[in-house]
XYZ file of C-alpha atoms in Angstrom:
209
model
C 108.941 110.448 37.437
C 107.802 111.111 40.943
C 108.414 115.026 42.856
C 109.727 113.512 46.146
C 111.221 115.482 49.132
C 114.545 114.769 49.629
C 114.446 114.324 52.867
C 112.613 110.836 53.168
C 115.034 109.792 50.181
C 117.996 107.411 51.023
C 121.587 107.181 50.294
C 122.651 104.404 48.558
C 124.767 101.948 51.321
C 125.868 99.596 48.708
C 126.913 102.917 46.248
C 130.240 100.920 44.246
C 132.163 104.145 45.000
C 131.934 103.360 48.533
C 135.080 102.345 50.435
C 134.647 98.406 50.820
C 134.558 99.098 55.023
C 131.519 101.993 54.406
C 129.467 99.775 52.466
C 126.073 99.125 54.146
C 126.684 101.675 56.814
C 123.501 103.852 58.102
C 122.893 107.022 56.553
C 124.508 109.218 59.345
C 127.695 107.348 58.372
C 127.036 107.925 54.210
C 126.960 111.290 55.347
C 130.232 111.639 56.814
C 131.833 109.654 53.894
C 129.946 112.153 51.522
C 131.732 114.588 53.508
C 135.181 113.019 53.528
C 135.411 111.473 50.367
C 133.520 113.045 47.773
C 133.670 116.736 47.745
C 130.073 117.845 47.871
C 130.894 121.154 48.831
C 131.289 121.765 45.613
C 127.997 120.947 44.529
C 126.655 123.143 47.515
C 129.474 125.945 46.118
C 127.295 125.198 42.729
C 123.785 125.791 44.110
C 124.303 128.883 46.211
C 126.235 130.392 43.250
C 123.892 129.479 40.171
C 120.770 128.033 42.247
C 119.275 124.258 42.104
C 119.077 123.573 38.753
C 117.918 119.697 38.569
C 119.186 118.958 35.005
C 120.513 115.363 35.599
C 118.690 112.750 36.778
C 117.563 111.355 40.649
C 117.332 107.658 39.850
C 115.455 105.486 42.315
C 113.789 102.306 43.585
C 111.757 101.356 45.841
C 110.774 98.774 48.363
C 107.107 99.572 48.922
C 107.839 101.947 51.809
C 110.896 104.233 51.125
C 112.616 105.309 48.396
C 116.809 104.644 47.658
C 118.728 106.787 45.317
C 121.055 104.776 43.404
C 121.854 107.668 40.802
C 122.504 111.348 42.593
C 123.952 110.077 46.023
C 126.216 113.330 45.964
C 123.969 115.494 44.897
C 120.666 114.015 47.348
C 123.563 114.113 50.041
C 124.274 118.288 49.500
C 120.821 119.203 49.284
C 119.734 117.106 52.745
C 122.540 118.919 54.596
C 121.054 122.222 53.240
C 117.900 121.685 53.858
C 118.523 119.678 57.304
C 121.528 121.036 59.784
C 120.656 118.723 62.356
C 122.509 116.026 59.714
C 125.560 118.054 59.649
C 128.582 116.698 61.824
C 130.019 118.910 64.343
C 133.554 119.286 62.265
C 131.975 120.730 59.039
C 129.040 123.492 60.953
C 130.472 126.377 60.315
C 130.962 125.650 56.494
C 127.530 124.437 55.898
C 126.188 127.285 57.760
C 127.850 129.846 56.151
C 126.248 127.648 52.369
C 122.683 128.195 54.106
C 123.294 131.869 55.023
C 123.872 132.412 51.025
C 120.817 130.369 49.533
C 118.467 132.191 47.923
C 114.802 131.978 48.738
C 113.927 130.379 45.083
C 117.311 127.501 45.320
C 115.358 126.308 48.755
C 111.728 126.251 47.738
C 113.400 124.523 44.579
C 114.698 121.823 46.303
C 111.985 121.204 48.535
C 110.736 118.047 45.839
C 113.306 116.938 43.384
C 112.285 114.713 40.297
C 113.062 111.011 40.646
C 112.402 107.901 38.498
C 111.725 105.199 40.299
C 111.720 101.652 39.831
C 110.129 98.726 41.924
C 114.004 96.523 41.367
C 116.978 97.771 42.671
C 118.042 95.009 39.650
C 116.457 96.637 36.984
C 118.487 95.874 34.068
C 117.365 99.187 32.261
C 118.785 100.949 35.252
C 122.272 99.055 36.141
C 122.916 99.985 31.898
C 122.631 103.361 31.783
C 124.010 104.187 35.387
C 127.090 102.017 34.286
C 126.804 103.594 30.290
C 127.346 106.935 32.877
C 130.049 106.076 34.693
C 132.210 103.339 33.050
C 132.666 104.943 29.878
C 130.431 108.046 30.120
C 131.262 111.810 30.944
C 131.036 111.168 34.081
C 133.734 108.329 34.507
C 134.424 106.571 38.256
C 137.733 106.418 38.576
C 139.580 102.227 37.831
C 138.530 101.307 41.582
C 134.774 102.045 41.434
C 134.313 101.405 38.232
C 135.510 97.596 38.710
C 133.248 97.347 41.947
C 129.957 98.554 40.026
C 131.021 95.570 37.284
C 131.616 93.085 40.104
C 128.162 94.099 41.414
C 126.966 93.330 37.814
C 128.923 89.851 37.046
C 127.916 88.343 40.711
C 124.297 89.138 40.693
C 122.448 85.544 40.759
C 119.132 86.799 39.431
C 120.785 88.510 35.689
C 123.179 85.662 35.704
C 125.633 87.891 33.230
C 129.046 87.203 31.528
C 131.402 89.388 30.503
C 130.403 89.620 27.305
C 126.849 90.479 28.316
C 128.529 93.550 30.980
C 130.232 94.360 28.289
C 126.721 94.973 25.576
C 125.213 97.074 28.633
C 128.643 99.040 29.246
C 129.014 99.611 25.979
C 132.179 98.371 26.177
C 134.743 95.345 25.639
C 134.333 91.927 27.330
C 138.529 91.905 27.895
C 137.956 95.401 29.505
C 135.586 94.100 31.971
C 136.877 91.020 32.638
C 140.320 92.847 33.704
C 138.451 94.834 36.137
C 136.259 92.124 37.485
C 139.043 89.725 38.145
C 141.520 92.909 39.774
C 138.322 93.871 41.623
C 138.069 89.636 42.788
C 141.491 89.896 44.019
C 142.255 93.201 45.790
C 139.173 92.136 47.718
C 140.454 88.678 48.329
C 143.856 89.866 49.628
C 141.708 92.347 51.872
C 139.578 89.529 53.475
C 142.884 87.652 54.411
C 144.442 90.451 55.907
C 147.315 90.001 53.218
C 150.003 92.754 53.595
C 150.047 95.656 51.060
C 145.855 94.978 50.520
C 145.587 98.129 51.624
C 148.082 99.551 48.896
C 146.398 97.668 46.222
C 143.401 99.808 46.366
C 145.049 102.787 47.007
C 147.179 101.579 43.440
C 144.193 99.735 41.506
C 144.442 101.626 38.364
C 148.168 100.424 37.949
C 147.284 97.070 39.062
């Protein structure tokens, strides 16, 4: 585990939750989808009210030169736009203002360096199971959408080379389970590259599909 400041830490641009379109976007971009999408004023609610408390874990790798966050995108995403206004859209100012103007002295020399482990493989298969364990059937469940996109991630990654079965061990879950996911996952997308009508619905409807 390294103390790293948060802001030369990265946003995730392939995060599963991301909307298909944001995926791969620059980090100004992850930080307006943060914004939009994925109410992290709440976590900024959380840390003026009860101070930065850095209980879960940052999860990280790294290419040699800078560091990605593949567990803790919400919560690296809060603490850069209280540490850092000059990231903060125009729209949402006044709001994360008024956050900084209630920090206490002790919540920002807290989050100056957070804790990360990091890892030299985005791949690593020690990783991918217990950010999955997390979110596919953990406390912390993704909702039928995301979770399918982190198990497509899984099933179409040449290096592990995994089946079902073998998402399934690291899931701790049920081959069938994943392989309903993967192949509703396979075809929202499909229907979304061909420009079929109602794609859009699909997502918006993937738990019922």
């Amino acid at each position: 585990t390294r103390q790293l400041d948060p802001r030369d830490l990265l946003l995730d641009p392939h995060n599963p939750r991301l909307p298909p379109d944001d995926r791969g976007k620059g980090q100004s971009h992850l930080i307006q989808v943060m914004l939009e999408r994925f109410a992290i004023d709440e976590i900024a609610e959380s840390i003026c009210s009860a101070g930065f408390l850095p209980l879960d874990p940052f999860i990280g790798w790294s290419d040699g030169t800078r560091v990605g966050i593949l567990e803790g995108n919400r919560r690296l995403a809060t603490i850069k736009l209280l540490l850092q206004k000059e990231l903060v859209p125009t729209a949402y100012t006044k709001k994360w203002e008024e956050f900084r103007n209630r920090l206490a002295s002790d919540a920002i020399e807290a989050m100056q360096r957070i804790p990360v482990q990091v890892y030299t493989e985005r791949g690593n298969v020690d990783v991918l199971a217990y950010v999955g364990y997390r979110h596919v059937n953990g406390v912390l469940s993704w909702d039928a959408e995301e979770k399918a996109a982190f198990i497509a991630s899984l099933i179409e990654d040449k290096k592990n080379k995994w089946t079902y079965a073998d998402v399934a061990s690291k899931l701790g879950s049920k081959a069938a389970y994943v392989k309903k996911l993967y192949v509703a996952h396979r075809l929202t997308e499909q229907a979304r590259d061909k420009g079929v009508p109602g794609a859009d619905q699909m997502r918006g409807k993937f738990g019922v599909l």
